[in-house]
XYZ file of C-alpha atoms in Angstrom:
353
model
C -24.103 -50.775 -12.272
C -24.706 -48.477 -15.268
C -28.144 -49.024 -16.809
C -28.634 -48.933 -20.566
C -31.317 -46.759 -22.181
C -33.384 -49.917 -22.805
C -33.246 -50.916 -19.139
C -34.248 -47.393 -18.058
C -37.153 -47.550 -20.538
C -38.322 -50.885 -19.092
C -38.124 -49.553 -15.531
C -40.106 -46.416 -16.444
C -42.708 -48.503 -18.320
C -43.248 -50.800 -15.351
C -43.531 -47.841 -12.978
C -46.040 -45.893 -15.100
C -48.243 -48.623 -16.593
C -48.790 -50.298 -13.235
C -50.082 -47.059 -11.645
C -53.646 -46.794 -12.684
C -63.465 -46.113 -10.553
C -66.227 -48.165 -12.375
C -68.141 -50.389 -9.977
C -68.171 -53.592 -12.043
C -65.236 -55.492 -10.508
C -65.718 -58.763 -12.378
C -66.000 -57.026 -15.756
C -62.786 -55.219 -14.876
C -61.187 -58.538 -13.979
C -62.181 -59.917 -17.403
C -60.386 -56.950 -18.952
C -57.318 -57.686 -16.859
C -57.226 -61.297 -18.059
C -57.637 -60.048 -21.617
C -54.507 -57.991 -21.044
C -52.685 -61.089 -19.798
C -54.003 -63.105 -22.756
C -52.516 -60.533 -25.119
C -49.090 -61.541 -23.787
C -49.632 -64.887 -25.549
C -50.243 -63.042 -28.818
C -47.108 -60.969 -28.264
C -45.152 -64.166 -27.574
C -46.135 -65.739 -30.912
C -45.459 -62.481 -32.798
C -41.966 -62.266 -31.284
C -41.386 -65.957 -31.981
C -42.401 -65.643 -35.645
C -40.234 -62.556 -36.043
C -37.282 -64.329 -34.446
C -37.630 -67.403 -36.668
C -37.292 -65.227 -39.766
C -33.773 -64.298 -38.704
C -30.842 -66.226 -40.184
C -29.850 -67.232 -36.626
C -32.854 -67.304 -34.244
C -31.973 -66.332 -30.676
C -35.312 -66.634 -28.858
C -35.818 -69.743 -26.740
C -39.524 -70.701 -27.053
C -39.253 -73.164 -24.166
C -40.272 -76.786 -24.064
C -43.715 -78.138 -24.928
C -45.988 -78.589 -21.913
C -49.530 -79.506 -20.944
C -51.485 -76.198 -20.805
C -53.691 -77.667 -18.051
C -50.696 -77.236 -15.738
C -51.646 -73.563 -15.677
C -55.315 -74.188 -14.780
C -54.903 -74.361 -10.942
C -52.771 -71.178 -10.722
C -55.115 -69.499 -13.226
C -58.095 -70.298 -10.982
C -56.211 -68.804 -8.030
C -55.363 -65.756 -10.131
C -59.011 -65.370 -11.170
C -60.344 -65.674 -7.619
C -57.668 -63.465 -6.056
C -57.983 -60.768 -8.721
C -61.788 -60.701 -8.522
C -61.686 -60.330 -4.726
C -59.146 -57.514 -5.022
C -61.288 -55.627 -7.555
C -64.272 -55.915 -5.174
C -62.077 -54.658 -2.321
C -60.788 -51.775 -4.423
C -64.346 -50.370 -4.525
C -64.414 -50.379 -0.716
C -61.054 -48.910 0.278
C -58.530 -46.413 -1.070
C -56.217 -47.148 -3.975
C -53.100 -46.457 -1.910
C -54.164 -48.796 0.915
C -54.992 -51.398 -1.713
C -51.450 -51.245 -3.050
C -49.824 -51.229 0.386
C -51.850 -54.127 1.792
C -50.862 -56.255 -1.180
C -47.499 -56.473 0.565
C -49.092 -59.139 2.783
C -48.325 -61.636 0.016
C -44.779 -61.932 1.398
C -46.079 -63.331 4.691
C -48.222 -66.049 3.153
C -45.780 -66.901 0.364
C -42.994 -67.369 2.891
C -45.080 -69.555 5.197
C -46.516 -71.671 2.363
C -43.091 -72.134 0.786
C -41.854 -73.562 4.087
C -44.897 -75.841 4.460
C -45.244 -77.129 0.886
C -41.918 -76.509 -0.863
C -39.678 -77.518 2.036
C -37.833 -74.222 1.827
C -35.843 -72.932 4.789
C -36.194 -69.208 5.351
C -33.186 -67.197 6.450
C -33.361 -65.189 9.722
C -33.557 -61.952 7.734
C -36.622 -63.314 5.918
C -38.404 -64.129 9.178
C -37.584 -60.623 10.402
C -38.930 -59.254 7.099
C -42.196 -61.154 7.613
C -42.518 -59.785 11.168
C -41.809 -56.220 10.008
C -44.371 -56.635 7.207
C -47.033 -57.689 9.735
C -46.299 -54.543 11.765
C -46.578 -52.439 8.593
C -49.956 -54.003 7.742
C -51.239 -53.167 11.236
C -50.129 -49.533 10.830
C -51.799 -49.212 7.378
C -54.987 -50.794 8.757
C -54.913 -48.369 11.685
C -54.541 -45.459 9.248
C -57.641 -46.638 7.364
C -59.527 -47.055 10.650
C -58.730 -43.516 11.781
C -59.299 -41.893 8.376
C -62.588 -43.780 7.978
C -64.154 -41.756 10.801
C -63.756 -38.552 8.818
C -64.622 -39.901 5.381
C -68.312 -39.516 4.505
C -67.940 -41.176 1.091
C -67.114 -44.557 2.594
C -68.454 -46.254 5.695
C -65.827 -47.419 8.151
C -67.216 -50.955 7.943
C -66.727 -50.914 4.163
C -63.131 -49.757 4.480
C -62.302 -52.460 7.034
C -64.082 -55.114 4.943
C -62.153 -53.988 1.879
C -58.838 -54.177 3.728
C -59.631 -57.674 5.016
C -60.631 -58.811 1.525
C -57.295 -57.578 0.147
C -55.373 -59.538 2.775
C -57.534 -62.624 2.117
C -56.801 -62.279 -1.591
C -53.071 -62.295 -0.837
C -53.444 -65.778 0.678
C -54.875 -66.932 -2.666
C -52.088 -65.157 -4.572
C -49.524 -66.886 -2.350
C -51.123 -70.264 -3.120
C -50.875 -69.347 -6.812
C -47.153 -68.577 -6.487
C -46.453 -71.821 -4.653
C -48.406 -73.821 -7.265
C -46.443 -72.139 -10.036
C -43.176 -72.826 -8.239
C -43.990 -76.484 -7.571
C -45.622 -77.562 -10.827
C -44.995 -74.948 -13.526
C -41.567 -73.352 -13.244
C -39.760 -76.684 -13.172
C -40.634 -76.728 -16.880
C -38.799 -74.455 -19.267
C -41.745 -72.196 -20.123
C -41.266 -68.744 -21.629
C -42.591 -66.094 -19.158
C -44.812 -64.387 -21.758
C -46.295 -67.760 -22.672
C -46.892 -68.541 -19.003
C -48.671 -65.216 -18.373
C -50.687 -65.554 -21.594
C -51.795 -69.125 -20.874
C -53.005 -68.207 -17.400
C -54.729 -65.183 -18.931
C -56.512 -67.439 -21.432
C -57.953 -69.688 -18.724
C -58.910 -66.722 -16.532
C -60.568 -64.846 -19.424
C -62.640 -67.820 -20.644
C -63.759 -69.037 -17.201
C -64.596 -65.611 -15.764
C -66.455 -64.572 -18.933
C -68.655 -67.674 -18.603
C -69.176 -66.983 -14.885
C -70.602 -63.534 -15.711
C -73.795 -65.345 -16.812
C -74.732 -66.871 -13.402
C -73.425 -63.737 -11.638
C -76.128 -61.781 -13.502
C -78.814 -63.722 -11.541
C -77.190 -63.955 -8.079
C -78.709 -61.308 -5.796
C -76.391 -60.056 -3.048
C -78.378 -57.054 -1.753
C -76.587 -53.863 -0.770
C -73.202 -55.538 -1.149
C -73.425 -54.875 -4.892
C -73.199 -51.337 -6.219
C -75.431 -51.808 -9.266
C -79.164 -51.104 -9.870
C -80.248 -54.777 -9.776
C -78.060 -55.554 -6.730
C -76.680 -58.708 -8.308
C -73.148 -60.039 -8.003
C -72.236 -58.616 -11.415
C -74.498 -56.876 -13.920
C -72.571 -57.094 -17.174
C -75.480 -55.607 -19.172
C -75.464 -52.526 -16.947
C -71.717 -52.283 -17.517
C -72.205 -52.351 -21.295
C -75.000 -49.747 -21.027
C -72.726 -47.455 -19.045
C -69.994 -47.944 -21.627
C -72.457 -47.091 -24.414
C -73.558 -43.879 -22.717
C -70.044 -42.875 -21.654
C -67.397 -43.917 -24.187
C -64.711 -42.636 -21.820
C -65.392 -45.724 -19.680
C -64.503 -47.917 -22.647
C -61.344 -45.896 -23.121
C -60.486 -46.424 -19.446
C -61.137 -50.188 -19.691
C -59.049 -50.499 -22.845
C -56.352 -48.440 -21.151
C -56.421 -50.825 -18.197
C -56.188 -53.837 -20.521
C -53.250 -52.381 -22.442
C -51.654 -51.292 -19.155
C -51.852 -54.846 -17.789
C -50.219 -56.201 -20.932
C -47.381 -53.670 -20.852
C -46.992 -54.067 -17.083
C -46.539 -57.819 -17.395
C -44.138 -57.390 -20.309
C -42.155 -54.728 -18.457
C -42.083 -56.748 -15.216
C -40.866 -59.887 -16.962
C -38.284 -57.920 -18.934
C -37.021 -56.084 -15.840
C -36.580 -59.417 -14.055
C -34.690 -60.792 -17.062
C -32.633 -57.739 -18.015
C -31.892 -56.354 -14.542
C -33.016 -58.394 -11.508
C -36.062 -59.579 -9.572
C -35.130 -57.342 -6.633
C -35.128 -54.317 -8.947
C -38.606 -55.343 -10.047
C -39.673 -55.422 -6.394
C -38.255 -51.924 -5.776
C -40.066 -50.546 -8.849
C -43.298 -52.193 -7.713
C -42.901 -50.444 -4.349
C -42.296 -47.108 -6.089
C -45.499 -47.759 -8.051
C -47.343 -47.624 -4.728
C -45.906 -44.141 -4.161
C -47.091 -43.037 -7.624
C -50.632 -44.309 -6.923
C -50.710 -42.681 -3.483
C -49.494 -39.302 -4.784
C -51.941 -39.348 -7.725
C -54.833 -40.226 -5.374
C -53.940 -37.200 -3.230
C -53.600 -34.854 -6.220
C -56.945 -35.977 -7.684
C -58.667 -35.599 -4.306
C -59.640 -39.272 -4.070
C -58.303 -39.507 -0.529
C -56.921 -37.300 2.233
C -53.387 -37.197 3.529
C -52.712 -39.379 6.578
C -49.266 -39.529 8.153
C -49.763 -43.100 9.381
C -49.972 -44.276 5.769
C -46.462 -42.995 5.119
C -45.185 -44.726 8.247
C -46.976 -47.950 7.299
C -45.601 -47.827 3.756
C -42.046 -47.286 4.993
C -42.369 -50.233 7.403
C -43.794 -52.429 4.617
C -40.948 -51.356 2.344
C -38.378 -52.311 4.985
C -40.051 -55.699 5.491
C -40.118 -56.393 1.754
C -36.485 -55.327 1.400
C -35.397 -57.648 4.225
C -37.317 -60.581 2.795
C -35.856 -60.094 -0.686
C -32.311 -59.560 0.567
C -31.820 -55.925 -0.383
C -29.825 -55.490 2.830
C -27.069 -57.772 1.508
C -25.063 -55.091 -0.354
C -24.806 -53.192 2.933
C -23.971 -56.352 4.874
C -21.288 -57.251 2.341
C -19.383 -54.103 3.284
C -19.290 -55.117 6.929
C -16.512 -57.473 8.095
C -18.898 -59.658 10.123
C -20.510 -63.057 9.467
C -19.069 -63.822 5.982
C -20.125 -67.482 6.176
C -23.735 -66.681 6.955
C -23.677 -64.069 4.216
C -22.633 -66.664 1.628
C -25.368 -69.023 2.830
C -28.017 -66.362 2.326
C -26.652 -65.514 -1.113
C -26.945 -69.150 -2.145
C -30.654 -69.120 -1.334
C -31.307 -65.845 -3.164
C -31.975 -67.146 -6.709
C -34.722 -69.519 -5.587
C -36.307 -66.858 -3.400
C -36.182 -64.290 -6.180
C -37.721 -66.741 -8.607
C -40.565 -67.457 -6.199
C -41.407 -63.816 -5.542
C -40.170 -62.212 -8.756
C -42.059 -64.538 -11.088
C -45.436 -63.577 -9.623
C -47.437 -61.241 -11.867
C -48.742 -58.173 -10.728
C -51.263 -58.151 -10.643
C -51.746 -58.367 -10.595
C -52.099 -56.876 -11.800
C -54.313 -54.261 -10.764
């Protein structure tokens, strides 16, 4: 189809703003939730502007109990915090690639708790994704031997933490699917409400984190779980850090807005493709800036992960539609596509990161 200039702008925004080191992971996570919270402000600004029109066109959605968003917000907070910790241990490109594990756990949990039946192509996609994760992990294992800046044990721990975080993200998606999205809630309001809970709770948790000693696991002078005062001191001495944090916050806000708009204006599968291209942008920038070295296995792993994601989300269907085989099975898979896209396309990005 021919894309409009607005759709091309949204696609470019999602690709660029989602492609963004400061060793205060929980402070960074607070900034991320602040970015999500700003979506709630944007929602009310757009709603007020729309209501001033002679014929309002924006659907604000039905009223709902905000506490519905508390369980997924807690999952979002925990998953995001773990991923920020892991990001300090492994490379940015591996971080992005390993996030593809969310497909495996989302698919399995949707079968177990939502009663969904996965199509054969989805099971194949999950299997291919597992193979891709093994290849990316192997690339980190081999590159870790020649990287003096990171211990191999740290890299492996970081990779495992990312995969563990994807289990939590999958639980978040299933909770949203089961309890939240059956209500008519505007996407910006949904993102903003979860951001509100995450911002308030994690900000309060920074207080006990300041006193929890974790030894060498923490990369701060006091070796506590999170030293927010040290973070503020670093920001005071280096204003560029504040600029980077504000940039991350604004980036999260625009990324969520762009992702939601791409899903609405184009399709959820297009959003998935753009999110995969974002991984390429991060990987290329990491190479150009000298943050990591080139490893051929990473390319192979990324391609395998991309194939697995494409199979799970049904991107093979346009090709299958041109073949004169299995039209009945093709229609059955197409009927299941909207629910599947809603389950995977409605997840934030994360987060988001």
